[in-house]
Amino acid sequence: MKAVPQRRRSRALPLAVGLFALGIIAARLPAQTPKPVRKDYTDADVMFMQGMIIHHAQAVVMSEWAPTHGARHDLQILCKRIALSQYDEIKLMQHWLMDRHLPAPDPLHMLSPHAGPVHDSSPMNMPGMDMGPDPMMMSGMLSAEQMRQLDAAHGTAFDRLYLTGMIRHHQGAIAMVADLFKTPGAGEQPEISGYATDIDAGQRVEIARMQAMLTTLTSSPAK
Amino acid sequence: MTQHRPAFRRSSIVWATLFAAAALVAARPAVAQSNTHDPRVGLRAGLYDAGVAAKGLDLVAHRNKPDIFHPMDPGGLTYANSDMAFGGHYAFQGNFSGIQIWDIANPLDPTLVDADVCFTEQGDVSVYGHLLFVSAENRGSRLDCGTQGVQDSVSKQRMLGIRIFDIADPAHPKQVADVQTCRGSHTHTLVPDPKNKGIVYVYVSGLAPVRSKNEMKGCEGGDITDPNTALFRIEVIRVPLAHPEQARIVSSARIFNDLLAPPTHGVAYADTANGAAARIPPRFGPKMPPNTSAADSAHAMRLAGLMFAERTDAKQVSMLSDSLQAMGIKFSLPSFGPPGGPSQCHDITVYPAAGLAGGACSGYGLLLNIKDPLHPVRIQAVADSNFSFWHSATFSNDASKLIFTDEWGGGTQPKCRATDPIDWGADAIFTLKHDKLTHVGYFKMPAAQTEDENCVAHNGGLVPVPGRDIMSQAWYQGGVSIFDFTDPAHPKEIAYYDRGPIDSTKMVLGGYWSAYYYNGYLYGSEIARGLDVFKLTPTADLTQNEIDAANLVRFEQLNPQDQPRLVWPAAFPVARAYLDQLTRDDGLSATRRTAIADALNEAEQASGAKRAGTLKKLAGELAGDVKGSSDVKRVRLLENVVRRMAAKS
């Protein structure tokens, strides 16, 4: 998180600043100002939720490619599940942030074809799509080059790149959870606690499933 | 990180990304409510004035959450109601931040006896005699029950595990013990000692990360090969009822060891081409393809067998590593802790009368032998590529069936939309014969719910109607659903109660955590709205006689995860319930049914020897009816109960 360039002015939450600067914060706060919520979170919690939204967005994009990139049938099913699950989780995290008047990244909204470039940057600058060398930043996300390779792949080649990429992506999410729980006072707010625990448990199972699929790919001739 | 950006800016991948994401949004239309005619579709939203649709269930009492749990401020888990347990004329209702004790001597008028704030998460409750057990899992959970959290990474204030309260005086519960565990307690299950009435065991399922060994000695988070790891096991706590302060962990059952290649039931319906294409939920759940092809089964077996390959086969690890490195990715699995795959159970339901337990353990459903409660032994593991998160289990009363629920999405998201596959986030029904589980069907609450209703399979238990397997189940904002799984391949919903969403503009967390039948009434723990009490009402699928018969089953206490064997007394409602079932399935001729009903009426009006004589004669006739019946089993049940009634007259 610390590596996000603070190109505008300094704020309390470095990631939030980074996201603002990159123009991907949604101005989608509820029309009516909700009643104030007592502060039941830490900065690390906020960064976790904001970061995980971006992290998930990439997983959704990758997974939605499965039908058009000739993924094999069982992988298409898994991709559908991952896309559907993480899409819903993005919405959940956005609500959590907006309920607390915190900046909520809205990558899916931003990525609509009518959105157009914002500020001096464009959606291409979405962090994580181009995560740079800092492994602390959205750990496990694919670089632009890796995304390009995945998009260019088809059939078994896509399956292989998707599975290796998504296994690492999931491992990154698990690492983010571990980091959250290592931070003093963080991960205690019940929704975050429950949600982070779900990510840990759920994505471990999916990793196992993907590793099994990958092994069956690896044992067949690679294209 | 900025130096790579220009390349990305020019890339066509961006636009592919944009359109993929746009397509993603577009692919999710509003719930196609017109696709189902279920009365639950389209209910008005509201916290306390939502629209209601019900069939076969009457709401007879409702109580809001006590004020200390901020009932008017729903939407978060901080004060969410959780699970329930029952003892005598009290209902114990958990909350993420405390406990509630309701006097239900008159179920039509539940009275709050006590409510205490004690921040805990999830606050699942069990009761045994004068002791109340509460699960604590949140890292901010404190020994002193305070809500201020725990600021230090290592702290003597942190309480993760089982809290024990003395509730001899229910108005004034006393905290008598805290049993700390390495991973806390997400859920727990009581297992009475089969030989010593003064001892109860508690199986603890914890999902939280392993805490620091500096905080609790011996807490290691190693791999399954590490004999000290706090993962891949459940904790067994021994509680002497007379001295609960002596409660301690006495065994750590390693029920995951050697879990390599569980058999599966084959490719799930949703994984077939038809299932994947199914966008509109059928009304009463899907059917498995009659014959899953051998090729599909072989493929599923292979996947399951390879699921844990990385643990055992260095060559496969190496291939995986190569593949990752080909992408320029350093293979770094170990740095993220133990290998992927399940390392804990979410929940365990024990059925002591059968000596069995069903463990919902992440990627697996485990069947356990618990005849020695200290050392549960895994008998079988099933996997289901259709399941996301194995959540909980319920046995049929004769232990011939076992239902596992899949809490896809963790319960905080809408998973019952018209666009969600009908068997994702559902129940999987297995038959259980000679200690072997076989998957036969799925059940999911069938009415399409909105984007604003968190909905997925959740807690439930048996409704004691003799002669049938009936279960009540909570589906969060999908409401309470009661279904019959007597024919496990064709489960059928028979009753429900559903309110509209809490909020019509966004998803506010709420709905039923659990719905359990206890001594004549159905109790629903509503996360946001409080406590609901229901009465079953007759419909074409459930008669008054069947309801009356269920009402004859009484318990001194009920912890749904400690499943009791249902036993029905020899009584007229039970006989009539069987007779009603023979009417429903046309198992006997109408002439015979009328004659049997007349005989039962005659016997009921008589007494003593005359009643005994009438019943004995009827039992003899029923023995003769067996031959001509299309429902031999039920005729025998009827004969048996009539014979027992005769004997006690």
PDB file of C-alpha atoms in Angstrom, chain A residues 81-154:
ATOM      1  CA  ARG A  81     -18.757 -19.377  -9.805  1.00  0.00           C
ATOM      2  CA  ILE A  82     -15.745 -17.169  -9.122  1.00  0.00           C
ATOM      3  CA  ALA A  83     -17.108 -14.305 -11.215  1.00  0.00           C
ATOM      4  CA  LEU A  84     -20.527 -14.469  -9.595  1.00  0.00           C
ATOM      5  CA  SER A  85     -19.109 -14.804  -6.088  1.00  0.00           C
ATOM      6  CA  GLN A  86     -16.572 -12.024  -6.349  1.00  0.00           C
ATOM      7  CA  TYR A  87     -18.947  -9.682  -8.167  1.00  0.00           C
ATOM      8  CA  ASP A  88     -21.336  -9.978  -5.218  1.00  0.00           C
ATOM      9  CA  GLU A  89     -18.482  -9.537  -2.767  1.00  0.00           C
ATOM     10  CA  ILE A  90     -17.410  -6.330  -4.484  1.00  0.00           C
ATOM     11  CA  LYS A  91     -20.874  -4.944  -3.921  1.00  0.00           C
ATOM     12  CA  LEU A  92     -20.771  -6.029  -0.303  1.00  0.00           C
ATOM     13  CA  MET A  93     -17.450  -4.279   0.267  1.00  0.00           C
ATOM     14  CA  GLN A  94     -18.654  -1.145  -1.512  1.00  0.00           C
ATOM     15  CA  HIS A  95     -21.672  -1.005   0.774  1.00  0.00           C
ATOM     16  CA  TRP A  96     -19.526  -1.474   3.824  1.00  0.00           C
ATOM     17  CA  LEU A  97     -17.340   1.463   2.799  1.00  0.00           C
ATOM     18  CA  MET A  98     -20.164   3.725   1.687  1.00  0.00           C
ATOM     19  CA  ASP A  99     -22.112   3.079   4.880  1.00  0.00           C
ATOM     20  CA  ARG A 100     -19.127   4.581   6.661  1.00  0.00           C
ATOM     21  CA  HIS A 101     -18.724   7.510   4.258  1.00  0.00           C
ATOM     22  CA  LEU A 102     -15.457   6.071   3.037  1.00  0.00           C
ATOM     23  CA  PRO A 103     -14.241   6.138  -0.552  1.00  0.00           C
ATOM     24  CA  ALA A 104     -15.368   3.020  -2.324  1.00  0.00           C
ATOM     25  CA  PRO A 105     -13.588   1.966  -5.490  1.00  0.00           C
ATOM     26  CA  ASP A 106     -16.095   1.169  -8.191  1.00  0.00           C
ATOM     27  CA  PRO A 107     -14.081  -0.610 -10.850  1.00  0.00           C
ATOM     28  CA  LEU A 108     -17.063  -2.230 -12.491  1.00  0.00           C
ATOM     29  CA  HIS A 109     -18.888   1.063 -12.833  1.00  0.00           C
ATOM     30  CA  MET A 110     -15.722   2.724 -14.024  1.00  0.00           C
ATOM     31  CA  LEU A 111     -15.162   0.046 -16.596  1.00  0.00           C
ATOM     32  CA  SER A 112     -18.472   0.547 -18.305  1.00  0.00           C
ATOM     33  CA  PRO A 113     -17.934   1.503 -21.943  1.00  0.00           C
ATOM     34  CA  HIS A 114     -19.670   4.831 -21.407  1.00  0.00           C
ATOM     35  CA  ALA A 115     -17.527   5.897 -18.504  1.00  0.00           C
ATOM     36  CA  GLY A 116     -14.681   7.344 -20.507  1.00  0.00           C
ATOM     37  CA  PRO A 117     -11.371   8.514 -19.145  1.00  0.00           C
ATOM     38  CA  VAL A 118     -11.383  10.394 -15.896  1.00  0.00           C
ATOM     39  CA  HIS A 119      -8.989  13.129 -14.848  1.00  0.00           C
ATOM     40  CA  ASP A 120      -5.484  12.827 -16.163  1.00  0.00           C
ATOM     41  CA  SER A 121      -5.513   9.115 -15.926  1.00  0.00           C
ATOM     42  CA  SER A 122      -7.679   6.448 -17.419  1.00  0.00           C
ATOM     43  CA  PRO A 123      -9.073   3.175 -16.271  1.00  0.00           C
ATOM     44  CA  MET A 124      -5.969   1.639 -17.714  1.00  0.00           C
ATOM     45  CA  ASN A 125      -4.216   2.891 -14.682  1.00  0.00           C
ATOM     46  CA  MET A 126      -6.310   0.830 -12.401  1.00  0.00           C
ATOM     47  CA  PRO A 127      -3.937  -0.301  -9.733  1.00  0.00           C
ATOM     48  CA  GLY A 128      -3.283  -3.930  -9.840  1.00  0.00           C
ATOM     49  CA  MET A 129      -3.973  -4.173 -13.531  1.00  0.00           C
ATOM     50  CA  ASP A 130      -0.533  -2.708 -13.391  1.00  0.00           C
ATOM     51  CA  MET A 131       0.575  -3.426  -9.928  1.00  0.00           C
ATOM     52  CA  GLY A 132       4.258  -2.784 -10.296  1.00  0.00           C
ATOM     53  CA  PRO A 133       6.989  -4.398  -8.366  1.00  0.00           C
ATOM     54  CA  ASP A 134       5.661  -3.917  -4.872  1.00  0.00           C
ATOM     55  CA  PRO A 135       4.379  -7.269  -3.676  1.00  0.00           C
ATOM     56  CA  MET A 136       2.498  -5.616  -0.827  1.00  0.00           C
ATOM     57  CA  MET A 137       0.200  -3.928  -3.310  1.00  0.00           C
ATOM     58  CA  MET A 138      -2.754  -6.209  -4.061  1.00  0.00           C
ATOM     59  CA  SER A 139      -0.742  -9.288  -3.676  1.00  0.00           C
ATOM     60  CA  GLY A 140      -1.277 -11.938  -6.309  1.00  0.00           C
ATOM     61  CA  MET A 141      -2.758  -9.712  -8.984  1.00  0.00           C
ATOM     62  CA  LEU A 142      -1.654 -10.119 -12.577  1.00  0.00           C
ATOM     63  CA  SER A 143       0.424  -7.475 -14.248  1.00  0.00           C
ATOM     64  CA  ALA A 144      -0.690  -5.826 -17.449  1.00  0.00           C
ATOM     65  CA  GLU A 145       1.613  -8.089 -19.392  1.00  0.00           C
ATOM     66  CA  GLN A 146       0.198 -11.175 -17.721  1.00  0.00           C
ATOM     67  CA  MET A 147      -3.331  -9.995 -18.433  1.00  0.00           C
ATOM     68  CA  ARG A 148      -2.371  -9.437 -22.046  1.00  0.00           C
ATOM     69  CA  GLN A 149      -0.993 -12.948 -22.269  1.00  0.00           C
ATOM     70  CA  LEU A 150      -4.141 -14.363 -20.744  1.00  0.00           C
ATOM     71  CA  ASP A 151      -6.381 -12.433 -23.114  1.00  0.00           C
ATOM     72  CA  ALA A 152      -4.345 -13.595 -26.085  1.00  0.00           C
ATOM     73  CA  ALA A 153      -4.569 -17.235 -25.052  1.00  0.00           C
ATOM     74  CA  HIS A 154      -7.211 -19.699 -26.119  1.00  0.00           C
TER      75      HIS A 154
END
